[in-house]
Coordinates of C-alpha atoms and ligand atoms in Angstrom, one line a residue:
M1067 CA -59.9 -99.2 112.4
N1068 CA -56.5 -98.0 113.7
Q1069 CA -57.3 -99.4 117.0
T1070 CA -57.9 -102.8 115.5
I1071 CA -54.7 -102.8 113.5
R1072 CA -52.8 -101.9 116.6
N1073 CA -54.4 -104.8 118.5
I1074 CA -53.6 -107.2 115.7
I1075 CA -49.9 -106.1 115.7
I1076 CA -49.7 -106.4 119.5
F1077 CA -51.3 -109.8 119.4
T1078 CA -49.0 -111.2 116.8
I1079 CA -45.8 -109.9 118.5
S1080 CA -46.8 -111.3 121.8
M1081 CA -47.6 -114.7 120.3
I1082 CA -44.1 -114.7 118.7
I1083 CA -42.4 -113.8 122.0
I1084 CA -44.3 -116.4 124.0
G1085 CA -43.5 -119.0 121.3
A1086 CA -39.8 -118.1 121.4
I1087 CA -39.7 -118.2 125.3
L1088 CA -41.3 -121.6 125.4
A1089 CA -39.0 -122.9 122.7
T1090 CA -35.9 -121.9 124.5
A1091 CA -37.3 -122.9 127.9
S1092 CA -36.6 -126.6 127.2
L1093 CA -32.9 -125.9 126.5
D1094 CA -31.9 -125.3 130.1
T1095 CA -28.5 -124.2 130.9
E1096 CA -27.4 -127.9 130.9
K1097 CA -24.6 -129.0 128.6
R1098 CA -25.8 -130.8 125.5
T1099 CA -24.2 -133.5 123.5
D1100 CA -25.3 -135.9 120.8
I1101 CA -26.5 -139.4 121.4
A1102 CA -23.4 -141.0 119.7
T1103 CA -21.0 -139.3 122.2
L1104 CA -23.2 -140.4 125.0
A1105 CA -23.2 -144.0 123.8
N1106 CA -19.4 -143.9 123.6
D1107 CA -19.2 -142.6 127.1
V1108 CA -21.5 -145.3 128.3
Q1109 CA -19.4 -147.9 126.7
Q1110 CA -16.3 -146.5 128.4
G1111 CA -18.0 -146.7 131.7
K1112 CA -17.8 -142.9 132.4
I1113 CA -21.4 -142.7 133.3
T1114 CA -22.9 -143.6 136.6
S1115 CA -26.7 -143.2 136.0
L1116 CA -29.2 -142.3 133.3
Q1117 CA -32.5 -140.6 133.4
I1118 CA -34.9 -140.7 130.5
R1119 CA -37.7 -138.1 130.2
G1120 CA -39.5 -138.5 126.9
T1121 CA -36.9 -138.1 124.3
T1122 CA -34.4 -136.4 126.6
V1123 CA -31.7 -138.5 128.1
E1124 CA -29.8 -137.0 131.1
A1125 CA -26.6 -138.7 131.9
T1126 CA -24.7 -138.2 135.2
Y1127 CA -20.9 -138.7 135.0
E1128 CA -18.6 -140.0 137.6
N1129 CA -17.4 -136.4 138.4
G1130 CA -21.1 -135.4 138.9
D1131 CA -21.5 -133.5 135.6
K1132 CA -24.8 -133.8 134.0
I1133 CA -25.1 -133.9 130.2
V1134 CA -28.2 -134.0 128.2
A1135 CA -28.8 -135.6 124.8
E1136 CA -31.8 -136.1 122.6
K1137 CA -32.8 -139.5 121.3
E1138 CA -35.1 -140.4 118.5
P1139 CA -38.7 -140.7 119.8
G1140 CA -39.7 -144.1 118.5
D1141 CA -36.9 -146.4 119.7
S1142 CA -35.9 -147.4 123.2
L1143 CA -32.6 -146.1 124.6
A1144 CA -31.3 -149.7 124.8
T1145 CA -31.9 -150.3 121.1
I1146 CA -30.3 -147.1 120.2
F1147 CA -27.2 -147.7 122.3
N1148 CA -27.1 -151.2 121.0
N1149 CA -26.9 -149.8 117.5
Y1150 CA -24.0 -147.6 118.6
G1151 CA -22.2 -150.7 119.8
V1152 CA -22.9 -150.6 123.5
D1153 CA -23.2 -154.1 124.8
S1154 CA -26.1 -155.1 126.8
Q1155 CA -23.9 -156.1 129.8
T1156 CA -22.8 -152.5 130.2
M1157 CA -26.2 -151.2 129.7
R1158 CA -27.6 -153.2 132.4
S1159 CA -24.9 -152.2 134.9
I1160 CA -26.0 -148.5 134.7
P1161 CA -29.0 -147.6 136.8
T1162 CA -31.6 -146.1 134.5
E1163 CA -34.6 -144.1 135.6
I1164 CA -37.5 -143.4 133.3
K1165 CA -39.4 -140.3 134.3
E1166 CA -42.9 -139.4 133.1
P1167 CA -42.5 -137.0 130.3
G1168 CA -44.6 -134.1 131.6
G1169 CA -44.7 -130.8 133.3
F1170 CA -46.0 -127.6 131.8
T1171 CA -42.9 -126.7 130.0
Y1172 CA -42.7 -129.9 128.2
W1173 CA -46.3 -129.8 126.9
A1174 CA -46.1 -126.1 126.1
S1175 CA -42.9 -126.6 124.2
L1176 CA -44.6 -129.4 122.3
I1177 CA -47.9 -127.6 121.6
I1178 CA -47.2 -123.9 121.3
P1179 CA -45.0 -124.1 118.1
N1180 CA -47.8 -126.1 116.4
M1181 CA -50.5 -123.9 117.8
L1182 CA -48.9 -120.6 116.8
P1183 CA -49.9 -120.5 113.2
I1184 CA -53.4 -121.7 114.1
L1185 CA -53.8 -119.0 116.7
L1186 CA -52.5 -116.4 114.3
L1187 CA -55.0 -117.5 111.7
L1188 CA -57.8 -117.4 114.3
G1189 CA -56.7 -113.9 115.2
I1190 CA -56.9 -112.7 111.7
M1191 CA -60.2 -114.3 111.1
W1192 CA -61.5 -112.7 114.2
F1193 CA -60.3 -109.3 113.0
F1194 CA -62.0 -109.6 109.6
F1195 CA -65.2 -110.9 111.2
R1196 CA -65.3 -108.0 113.5
Q1197 CA -64.8 -105.6 110.5
V1198 CA -67.7 -107.1 108.6
Q1199 CA -69.9 -107.3 111.5
G1200 CA -69.2 -103.8 112.4
Q1201 CA -70.5 -102.6 109.1
N1202 CA -73.4 -104.8 109.1
S1203 CA -74.6 -103.7 112.4
K1204 CA -74.2 -100.1 111.3
A1205 CA -76.4 -100.8 108.3
M1206 CA -78.9 -102.3 110.6
S1207 CA -78.9 -99.4 112.9
F1208 CA -79.3 -97.1 110.0
G1209 CA -82.4 -99.1 109.2
Q1210 CA -83.7 -98.1 112.6
F1211 CA -82.9 -94.4 112.5
A1212 CA -83.3 -93.6 108.8
S1213 CA -87.0 -92.6 109.0
H1214 CA -87.1 -89.0 110.0
E1215 CA -89.8 -87.8 112.3
I1216 CA -91.4 -84.5 112.6
P1217 CA -93.1 -84.6 116.0
K1218 CA -96.6 -83.2 116.2
D1219 CA -95.8 -80.0 118.1
A1220 CA -92.8 -79.1 116.0
K1221 CA -91.8 -75.6 115.5
N1222 CA -92.1 -74.1 112.0
K1223 CA -94.9 -76.4 111.3
V1224 CA -96.3 -76.3 107.8
T1225 CA -100.0 -76.0 107.3
F1226 CA -102.3 -75.6 104.3
K1227 CA -101.9 -71.8 104.6
D1228 CA -98.3 -72.3 103.4
V1229 CA -99.3 -74.0 100.3
A1230 CA -100.8 -71.8 97.6
G1231 CA -102.9 -73.1 94.7
V1232 CA -103.5 -76.8 94.3
K1233 CA -107.1 -76.2 95.5
E1234 CA -108.6 -79.5 94.4
A1235 CA -105.7 -81.4 96.1
K1236 CA -106.1 -79.5 99.3
H1237 CA -109.8 -80.1 99.2
E1238 CA -109.4 -83.8 98.9
L1239 CA -106.7 -83.9 101.5
M1240 CA -109.0 -82.0 104.0
E1241 CA -110.8 -85.3 104.2
I1242 CA -107.6 -87.1 105.3
V1243 CA -107.1 -84.4 107.9
E1244 CA -110.6 -85.2 109.2
F1245 CA -109.8 -88.9 109.4
L1246 CA -106.7 -88.2 111.4
K1247 CA -108.4 -85.7 113.7
H1248 CA -111.5 -87.7 114.5
P1249 CA -111.0 -91.4 113.6
E1250 CA -113.7 -92.5 116.0
K1251 CA -116.3 -90.5 114.2
F1252 CA -115.8 -92.4 111.0
A1253 CA -115.5 -95.7 112.9
S1254 CA -118.8 -95.2 114.6
F1255 CA -120.4 -95.0 111.2
G1256 CA -118.7 -98.1 110.0
A1257 CA -116.7 -96.2 107.5
K1258 CA -113.3 -97.6 106.6
I1259 CA -110.7 -94.9 106.5
P1260 CA -108.5 -95.1 103.4
K1261 CA -105.0 -96.4 104.1
G1262 CA -103.1 -94.4 101.5
A1263 CA -103.1 -91.4 99.2
L1264 CA -100.8 -90.9 96.3
L1265 CA -99.8 -87.4 95.4
M1266 CA -98.9 -87.0 91.7
G1267 CA -97.5 -83.9 90.1
S1268 CA -94.4 -82.7 88.2
P1269 CA -91.3 -81.8 90.1
G1270 CA -91.6 -78.7 92.3
T1271 CA -95.4 -78.6 92.4
G1272 CA -95.3 -78.9 96.2
K1273 CA -95.9 -82.6 96.9
T1274 CA -93.5 -82.8 99.7
L1275 CA -94.7 -79.5 101.1
L1276 CA -98.3 -80.6 101.0
A1277 CA -97.7 -83.9 102.7
R1278 CA -96.1 -82.0 105.6
A1279 CA -99.0 -79.6 105.6
I1280 CA -101.4 -82.5 106.2
A1281 CA -99.5 -83.6 109.3
G1282 CA -99.4 -80.0 110.4
E1283 CA -103.2 -79.5 109.9
A1284 CA -104.1 -82.7 111.6
N1285 CA -101.5 -82.1 114.3
V1286 CA -100.1 -85.6 114.1
P1287 CA -96.5 -86.8 113.9
F1288 CA -95.1 -87.1 110.5
F1289 CA -92.7 -90.0 109.6
H1290 CA -91.0 -89.4 106.3
M1291 CA -88.6 -91.3 104.2
S1292 CA -87.5 -91.0 100.6
G1293 CA -87.8 -93.9 98.2
S1294 CA -84.1 -93.8 97.4
E1295 CA -83.2 -94.1 101.1
F1296 CA -84.7 -97.6 101.1
V1297 CA -82.4 -98.9 98.5
E1298 CA -79.0 -99.5 100.1
M1299 CA -75.9 -101.5 99.5
F1300 CA -77.0 -104.5 101.4
V1301 CA -79.9 -106.5 100.2
G1302 CA -82.6 -106.7 102.8
V1303 CA -81.9 -103.3 104.4
G1304 CA -84.7 -101.7 102.5
A1305 CA -87.3 -104.2 103.7
S1306 CA -86.0 -103.9 107.2
R1307 CA -86.3 -100.1 107.1
V1308 CA -89.9 -100.4 105.8
R1309 CA -90.7 -102.7 108.7
D1310 CA -89.1 -100.4 111.1
L1311 CA -90.8 -97.3 109.7
F1312 CA -94.2 -98.9 110.1
T1313 CA -93.5 -100.3 113.5
R1314 CA -92.7 -96.8 114.7
A1315 CA -95.7 -95.4 113.0
K1316 CA -98.1 -97.8 114.5
K1317 CA -96.7 -97.0 118.0
N1318 CA -97.4 -93.3 117.3
A1319 CA -100.8 -93.6 115.7
P1320 CA -102.6 -91.5 114.6
C1321 CA -99.8 -90.3 112.3
I1322 CA -98.7 -90.0 108.8
V1323 CA -96.1 -92.1 107.0
F1324 CA -94.8 -90.2 104.0
I1325 CA -92.9 -92.0 101.3
D1326 CA -91.4 -89.5 99.0
E1327 CA -90.3 -90.3 95.4
I1328 CA -92.0 -93.7 95.7
D1329 CA -91.1 -94.5 92.1
A1330 CA -87.6 -95.2 93.2
V1331 CA -88.9 -98.4 94.8
G1332 CA -92.3 -98.7 93.3
R1333 CA -91.4 -99.2 89.7
Q1334 CA -93.1 -101.9 87.9
R1335 CA -91.6 -105.2 88.9
G1336 CA -90.1 -107.7 86.7
S1337 CA -88.7 -105.4 83.9
G1338 CA -85.2 -106.7 84.8
L1339 CA -83.2 -103.6 84.2
G1340 CA -80.9 -102.2 86.8
G1341 CA -78.7 -103.8 89.4
S1342 CA -80.5 -103.3 92.7
H1343 CA -83.5 -104.9 91.2
D1344 CA -84.1 -107.6 93.8
E1345 CA -83.6 -105.2 96.6
R1346 CA -86.2 -102.9 95.2
E1347 CA -88.6 -105.7 94.7
Q1348 CA -88.2 -106.8 98.3
T1349 CA -88.6 -103.3 99.5
L1350 CA -91.8 -102.8 97.5
N1351 CA -93.1 -106.2 98.7
Q1352 CA -92.5 -105.2 102.2
I1353 CA -94.4 -101.9 101.7
L1354 CA -97.3 -103.8 100.3
V1355 CA -97.2 -106.3 103.2
E1356 CA -97.1 -103.6 105.8
M1357 CA -100.0 -101.7 104.2
D1358 CA -102.1 -104.8 104.1
G1359 CA -101.1 -105.6 107.6
F1360 CA -102.7 -102.9 109.6
E1361 CA -106.3 -102.3 110.3
P1362 CA -108.0 -99.7 108.2
N1363 CA -108.9 -97.7 111.3
A1364 CA -105.5 -98.0 113.0
G1365 CA -104.9 -94.3 112.4
V1366 CA -101.9 -94.6 110.2
I1367 CA -102.3 -93.0 106.8
V1368 CA -99.6 -93.6 104.2
I1369 CA -99.0 -90.8 101.8
A1370 CA -96.7 -91.3 98.9
A1371 CA -95.5 -88.8 96.3
T1372 CA -94.3 -89.3 92.7
N1373 CA -93.8 -87.4 89.5
R1374 CA -93.9 -90.6 87.5
P1375 CA -97.2 -92.2 88.3
D1376 CA -97.0 -93.9 84.9
V1377 CA -94.2 -96.2 86.0
L1378 CA -95.6 -97.4 89.3
D1379 CA -96.3 -101.0 89.9
P1380 CA -100.0 -101.7 89.5
A1381 CA -100.0 -103.5 92.8
L1382 CA -99.5 -100.2 94.6
L1383 CA -102.6 -98.9 93.1
R1384 CA -104.9 -101.8 94.0
P1385 CA -107.8 -101.1 96.3
G1386 CA -106.8 -101.0 100.0
R1387 CA -103.5 -99.4 99.2
F1388 CA -103.1 -96.0 97.6
D1389 CA -106.9 -95.6 97.0
R1390 CA -106.8 -91.9 96.9
R1391 CA -105.0 -90.4 94.0
I1392 CA -104.5 -86.7 94.1
V1393 CA -103.1 -84.7 91.2
L1394 CA -101.2 -81.5 91.8
D1395 CA -101.6 -79.2 88.8
P1396 CA -98.9 -76.8 87.8
P1397 CA -99.8 -73.3 89.1
D1398 CA -101.9 -71.0 86.9
I1399 CA -101.5 -67.3 87.0
D1400 CA -103.5 -66.8 90.2
D1401 CA -101.7 -69.6 91.9
R1402 CA -98.4 -68.2 90.9
E1403 CA -99.3 -64.8 92.4
A1404 CA -100.3 -66.6 95.6
I1405 CA -97.1 -68.6 95.7
L1406 CA -95.1 -65.5 95.2
K1407 CA -97.0 -63.8 98.0
I1408 CA -96.2 -66.6 100.4
H1409 CA -92.5 -66.5 99.6
A1410 CA -92.4 -62.7 99.7
K1411 CA -93.7 -62.7 103.2
Q1412 CA -90.4 -62.2 105.0
K1413 CA -88.8 -60.2 102.3
P1414 CA -88.9 -56.4 102.0
L1415 CA -90.4 -55.6 98.6
S1416 CA -90.2 -52.1 97.2
K1417 CA -93.4 -50.1 97.2
G1418 CA -95.4 -50.6 94.1
T1419 CA -93.9 -53.9 93.1
S1420 CA -96.5 -55.9 91.4
L1421 CA -96.4 -59.6 92.0
R1422 CA -99.2 -60.0 89.5
K1423 CA -96.9 -58.7 86.8
L1424 CA -94.3 -61.2 87.9
A1425 CA -96.9 -64.0 87.8
E1426 CA -97.8 -62.9 84.3
R1427 CA -94.2 -63.2 83.2
T1428 CA -93.7 -66.7 84.6
P1429 CA -95.9 -69.2 82.9
G1430 CA -94.6 -72.7 83.2
F1431 CA -92.8 -72.0 86.5
S1432 CA -93.4 -74.5 89.2
G1433 CA -93.8 -73.6 92.9
A1434 CA -90.2 -74.5 93.5
D1435 CA -89.1 -72.2 90.6
L1436 CA -91.1 -69.3 92.0
M1437 CA -89.5 -69.8 95.5
N1438 CA -86.2 -69.9 93.8
L1439 CA -87.0 -66.7 91.9
M1440 CA -87.9 -64.8 95.1
N1441 CA -84.7 -66.0 96.7
E1442 CA -82.5 -65.0 93.8
A1443 CA -84.1 -61.6 93.8
A1444 CA -83.4 -61.2 97.5
I1445 CA -79.8 -62.2 97.0
L1446 CA -79.4 -59.8 94.1
A1447 CA -80.9 -56.9 96.1
V1448 CA -78.5 -57.6 99.0
R1449 CA -75.5 -57.7 96.7
R1450 CA -76.6 -54.4 95.1
G1451 CA -76.8 -52.9 98.6
K1452 CA -80.4 -52.0 98.3
T1453 CA -82.8 -51.5 101.2
S1454 CA -85.6 -53.5 99.5
I1455 CA -86.2 -55.9 96.6
G1456 CA -87.2 -54.0 93.5
E1457 CA -88.8 -54.9 90.3
D1458 CA -85.5 -54.9 88.5
E1459 CA -84.2 -57.7 90.7
L1460 CA -87.3 -59.7 90.4
L1461 CA -87.4 -59.5 86.6
E1462 CA -83.8 -60.2 86.3
S1463 CA -84.2 -63.3 88.5
I1464 CA -86.8 -64.7 86.1
E1465 CA -84.1 -65.0 83.5
K1466 CA -81.7 -66.4 85.9
V1467 CA -84.0 -69.1 87.0
M1468 CA -85.0 -69.8 83.4
L1469 CA -81.7 -69.7 81.7
G1470 CA -79.0 -69.8 84.3
P1471 CA -76.8 -66.9 85.4
E1472 CA -75.6 -64.2 83.1
R1473 CA -72.1 -64.6 81.8
R1474 CA -71.0 -61.1 81.1
S1475 CA -67.4 -62.2 81.4
R1476 CA -67.6 -64.3 78.3
V1477 CA -65.8 -62.4 75.7
M1478 CA -67.4 -62.4 72.3
S1479 CA -65.7 -61.1 69.2
E1480 CA -67.3 -58.4 67.3
E1481 CA -68.3 -60.8 64.6
E1482 CA -69.8 -63.2 67.2
R1483 CA -71.8 -60.4 68.7
K1484 CA -73.2 -59.5 65.3
I1485 CA -74.2 -63.0 64.5
T1486 CA -75.8 -63.4 67.9
A1487 CA -77.7 -60.2 67.4
Y1488 CA -79.1 -61.1 64.1
H1489 CA -79.8 -64.6 65.2
E1490 CA -81.9 -63.4 68.2
L1491 CA -83.6 -60.8 66.2
G1492 CA -84.5 -63.5 63.7
H1493 CA -86.5 -65.2 66.4
A1494 CA -87.9 -61.9 67.7
L1495 CA -88.9 -60.4 64.4
V1496 CA -90.6 -63.6 63.2
A1497 CA -92.5 -63.9 66.5
H1498 CA -93.5 -60.2 66.2
L1499 CA -94.8 -60.6 62.7
L1500 CA -96.8 -63.8 63.0
P1501 CA -100.5 -63.5 64.0
H1502 CA -100.5 -66.2 66.7
A1503 CA -97.1 -66.0 68.2
D1504 CA -96.4 -64.9 71.8
P1505 CA -95.3 -61.4 72.4
V1506 CA -91.6 -60.7 72.6
Q1507 CA -90.6 -59.7 76.1
K1508 CA -86.9 -59.2 75.8
V1509 CA -84.0 -59.7 73.4
S1510 CA -80.5 -60.0 74.6
I1511 CA -77.0 -60.8 73.4
I1512 CA -75.6 -61.4 76.8
S1513 CA -74.8 -65.0 77.3
R1514 CA -76.7 -66.9 79.8
G1515 CA -76.1 -70.5 80.8
R1516 CA -75.1 -72.2 77.6
A1517 CA -76.9 -69.8 75.2
A1518 CA -75.0 -67.0 73.5
G1519 CA -78.0 -64.8 73.5
Y1520 CA -81.7 -65.2 74.2
T1521 CA -85.1 -64.0 73.2
I1522 CA -87.9 -64.3 75.7
K1523 CA -91.5 -64.4 74.6
T1524 CA -94.2 -65.4 77.0
P1525 CA -97.8 -66.3 76.3
T1526 CA -100.4 -63.7 77.3
S1527 CA -102.4 -66.3 79.3
D1528 CA -102.0 -69.9 80.5
R1529 CA -102.8 -72.3 77.8
Y1530 CA -104.0 -75.8 78.1
M1531 CA -104.9 -76.5 74.5
R1532 CA -103.2 -75.3 71.4
R1533 CA -104.0 -75.3 67.7
R1534 CA -102.0 -76.6 64.8
E1535 CA -101.6 -73.2 63.4
E1536 CA -100.0 -72.0 66.6
Y1537 CA -97.5 -74.8 66.4
T1538 CA -96.6 -74.2 62.8
E1539 CA -95.9 -70.6 63.7
D1540 CA -93.8 -71.8 66.6
L1541 CA -91.7 -73.8 64.2
A1542 CA -91.1 -70.7 62.1
V1543 CA -90.1 -68.7 65.2
M1544 CA -87.8 -71.5 66.3
L1545 CA -86.1 -71.5 63.0
G1546 CA -86.0 -67.7 62.8
G1547 CA -82.5 -67.6 64.1
Y1548 CA -81.2 -70.1 61.6
A1549 CA -83.0 -68.2 58.8
A1550 CA -81.5 -64.9 59.8
E1551 CA -78.0 -66.3 59.9
Q1552 CA -78.4 -67.8 56.5
I1553 CA -79.9 -64.7 54.9
I1554 CA -77.6 -62.1 56.4
F1555 CA -74.3 -64.0 56.5
G1556 CA -74.9 -66.7 54.0
D1557 CA -73.6 -69.2 56.5
I1558 CA -74.7 -71.2 59.6
T1559 CA -73.1 -71.3 63.0
T1560 CA -73.4 -73.9 65.7
G1561 CA -75.5 -71.5 67.7
A1562 CA -78.6 -72.7 65.9
S1563 CA -78.2 -76.4 66.9
S1564 CA -80.5 -76.4 69.9
D1565 CA -83.1 -74.5 68.0
M1566 CA -83.0 -77.2 65.4
S1567 CA -83.4 -80.0 67.8
N1568 CA -86.3 -78.3 69.5
A1569 CA -88.0 -77.7 66.1
T1570 CA -87.4 -81.3 65.1
Q1571 CA -88.9 -82.6 68.3
L1572 CA -91.9 -80.3 67.9
A1573 CA -92.5 -81.4 64.3
R1574 CA -92.2 -85.0 65.3
N1575 CA -94.8 -84.7 68.1
M1576 CA -97.1 -82.8 65.8
V1577 CA -97.0 -85.7 63.3
T1578 CA -96.8 -88.8 65.5
Q1579 CA -98.5 -87.8 68.7
W1580 CA -101.0 -85.0 68.0
G1581 CA -102.5 -86.1 64.7
M1582 CA -101.6 -82.8 63.0
S1583 CA -100.6 -84.3 59.7
S1584 CA -103.4 -84.7 57.1
K1585 CA -101.5 -87.5 55.4
L1586 CA -101.1 -89.6 58.5
G1587 CA -104.4 -88.8 60.0
P1588 CA -105.6 -88.9 63.6
R1589 CA -103.4 -91.7 64.8
V1590 CA -100.6 -92.1 67.3
Y1591 CA -97.4 -93.6 65.9
G1592 CA -95.0 -95.3 68.1
D1593 CA -96.0 -96.9 71.4
R1594 CA -93.7 -95.3 73.8
E1595 CA -93.0 -97.7 76.5
D1596 CA -91.3 -96.5 79.6
M1597 CA -88.2 -98.4 80.2
I1598 CA -86.0 -96.3 82.4
F1599 CA -82.4 -96.5 81.7
L1600 CA -80.2 -93.7 83.0
G1601 CA -83.4 -91.8 83.4
R1602 CA -84.3 -91.7 79.8
N1603 CA -86.8 -93.4 77.7
I1604 CA -84.8 -95.5 75.3
H1605 CA -87.5 -97.6 73.9
E1606 CA -90.1 -96.9 71.3
N1607 CA -92.1 -99.8 69.9
R1608 CA -92.6 -99.2 66.3
D1609 CA -96.1 -100.1 65.7
Y1610 CA -96.2 -98.9 62.1
S1611 CA -94.9 -100.1 58.8
E1612 CA -91.7 -99.1 57.0
R1613 CA -93.8 -97.3 54.5
R1614 CA -95.4 -95.2 57.2
A1615 CA -92.0 -94.5 58.7
E1616 CA -91.0 -92.9 55.4
T1617 CA -94.2 -90.8 55.3
I1618 CA -93.5 -89.7 58.9
D1619 CA -90.1 -88.5 57.9
D1620 CA -91.5 -86.7 54.9
E1621 CA -94.1 -85.0 56.9
I1622 CA -91.6 -83.9 59.5
D1623 CA -89.4 -82.6 56.8
G1624 CA -92.3 -80.8 55.2
L1625 CA -93.3 -79.0 58.4
I1626 CA -89.7 -77.9 59.1
S1627 CA -89.1 -76.7 55.6
S1628 CA -92.3 -74.7 55.4
G1629 CA -91.5 -73.2 58.8
L1630 CA -88.1 -72.2 57.6
A1631 CA -89.5 -70.8 54.4
R1632 CA -92.0 -68.7 56.4
A1633 CA -89.2 -67.4 58.6
K1634 CA -87.0 -66.6 55.6
Q1635 CA -89.8 -64.8 53.9
I1636 CA -90.5 -62.5 56.9
I1637 CA -86.8 -61.8 57.3
T1638 CA -86.1 -60.9 53.6
D1639 CA -89.2 -58.7 53.5
N1640 CA -88.1 -56.8 56.6
K1641 CA -84.4 -56.8 56.1
S1642 CA -84.0 -53.0 56.5
I1643 CA -86.0 -53.1 59.8
M1644 CA -83.8 -55.9 61.0
D1645 CA -80.6 -54.0 60.2
K1646 CA -81.9 -51.0 62.1
V1647 CA -82.9 -53.0 65.2
A1648 CA -79.6 -55.0 65.1
E1649 CA -77.6 -51.8 65.3
K1650 CA -79.5 -50.7 68.3
L1651 CA -79.2 -54.1 70.0
L1652 CA -75.4 -54.3 69.4
E1653 CA -75.3 -50.9 71.2
T1654 CA -77.5 -51.7 74.2
E1655 CA -77.0 -55.5 74.4
T1656 CA -80.5 -56.0 75.8
M1657 CA -83.8 -54.7 74.7
E1658 CA -86.9 -54.8 76.8
R1659 CA -90.3 -55.1 75.1
E1660 CA -90.8 -51.3 74.9
A1661 CA -87.5 -50.6 73.3
F1662 CA -87.9 -53.5 70.9
L1663 CA -91.4 -52.3 69.8
E1664 CA -90.1 -48.8 69.3
A1665 CA -87.1 -49.9 67.3
V1666 CA -89.2 -52.2 65.1
G1667 CA -91.7 -49.4 64.4
I1668 CA -94.5 -51.6 63.2
P1669 CA -97.2 -53.0 65.4
P1670 CA -97.2 -56.8 66.2
A1671 CA -99.2 -59.0 63.9
N1672 CA -101.0 -60.5 66.9
P1673 CA -103.3 -57.7 68.1
N1674 CA -103.4 -59.2 71.6
N1675 CA -99.7 -58.7 71.9
M1676 CA -100.0 -55.0 71.6
F1677 CA -102.0 -53.9 74.6
K1678 CA -101.2 -56.8 76.8
S1679 CA -97.7 -55.6 77.3
D1680 CA -98.9 -52.1 78.0
S1681 CA -101.3 -53.1 80.7
K1682 CA -99.2 -52.5 83.8
Ligands
LIG982 P1 -92.1 -81.6 95.0 O1 -92.0 -82.4 96.2 O2 -93.4 -81.6 94.3 O3 -91.0 -81.8 94.0 P2 -91.6 -79.6 96.9 O4 -92.8 -79.7 97.8 O5 -90.3 -80.1 97.4 O6 -91.9 -80.1 95.5 O7 -91.5 -78.0 96.6 C1 -90.3 -77.3 96.8 C2 -90.5 -76.0 97.3 O8 -91.2 -75.2 96.4 C3 -91.3 -76.0 98.6 O9 -90.5 -76.2 99.7 C4 -92.0 -74.7 98.6 O10 -91.2 -73.7 99.2 C5 -92.1 -74.3 97.1 N1 -93.5 -74.6 96.7 C6 -93.8 -75.5 95.8 N2 -95.1 -75.5 95.5 C7 -95.6 -74.6 96.3 C8 -97.0 -74.1 96.6 N3 -98.0 -74.6 95.9 N4 -97.1 -73.1 97.5 C9 -96.1 -72.6 98.1 N5 -94.8 -73.0 98.0 C10 -94.6 -74.0 97.1
LIG983 MG1 -90.5 -83.7 96.7
LIG984 ZN1 -81.8 -69.5 68.6

């Protein structure tokens, strides 16, 4: 860039200098005069001879002096002199020589001043052209290098051993590994090897990891690219990258082409939202063309991953493309233990640390969360100067991963602390005293992330299906904080706002999605269409009448108010217990399950909750 600017400046300056030199070159050192004076001198007979070169007239005087004058270009010298009153007799008596106007200087002096602006213009155009071209060629070369390759004998290769859980997915993928290892075996039986597999699962379930593991297992090169990398500033770059990716893959067959986050390019076409729309469409088309273009047994298997299979273009899912669809489930308790074990491998754990207990405490965590948990615990242990990672660090990291880092520095006034304590105990006590609620693991009034305090309750087992009664109790627990604030202080703080929105969302789902309202019956209300705008669903087709809309509102209100009533009942009935526990909590700031049970003094209403916590 700097270089170019300097070139431009040098170019301009030299053009100006050349122009100036040539312009002055024609005025030699000769004396000049005007044509009228010359005419006068001719008339007086002072001049012995004349030379005409183009418009320049050179007169030689009797004393040998030479004087130059310029005449008008069109007319002949005779006409001009005539006009100045020189008679033709005198004119004829002076020998006049007409020379070819020519010579380099003459032409240059004529052309350069006219050419100068044009040359300058050309120079500037050239400069901008080079700029643009430079960028373009960069974009093109990105296209060539943007796919990342993991060669087949790479170090720190990932194999199926490094992926815990997802048994069904691994089982299905074993087949693909077989295809890649022994393509000829399948070919000799006339079997067509599938071209593509689509990995589907929520974020952090290990899709990317698993794709790499396939390549590692089969010992083939792995070309990977993320959907968002296809979409660039220049239209057409995405398509050229796809072409390039497949060209490289075909050269290196057998191999795996992995397209991560394919929903970035593979969204349903033609919905018309978003600026880079055309580019995405072209890129997607190119992927389809490439996938159709190679022979089934070419040894290239395309694996794509997405956490939004619902938004994918149907064309991607047609036969001959991503035939195999593989779902990665979130890890259950055994999987979580196995994942924790994998990530604990190179970390010194204290003797007697139970990863099982950690797995029990982390329902809903994804593989990525668990990896993060192990890492946070290791960091914590180092910072505390310990020689190994203890259970304390592990348990504390659960909260950190779940809720963000503790913010002990946040200063709360005495009143705020008190309100927070009662609020959290509202949740905890209601959960404790309802027959289906999850056991309370911990209550704390230390702020974490954006919350002032928190109550952790975790289910005793992984649940896939839940009953209406459990949800109505959940509503009561969610509103327990609100209820406590209202009963104890007669007022509400902003601390309950996220509880309220969670409760509203739950009640809405119960009524409109899960058929849990007797008035509305087993029907889904609202056809949720996925239109992605700023990553949110903004669109819900209302497929019900105005009258139903009112009923829905009434039902949601009903669920929320009965939940609140239930919470209030429990809190008023147990106000003395609450005061007692609150005093303790204000003192210690956090209460683990055992301390909480002891302070409350009555057993949990859910009998499962009692011995579960005491096992281990
Ligand atoms: P995704 O692509 O599904 O969002 P990743 O594959 O990127 O998830 O997972 C992120 C990290 O989480 C992985 O690098 C790995 O360390 C860890 N992880 C996720 N799932 C598993 C699993 N099943 N077994 C072991 N580690 C896992
Ligand atoms: Mg991923
Ligand atoms: Zn709350």
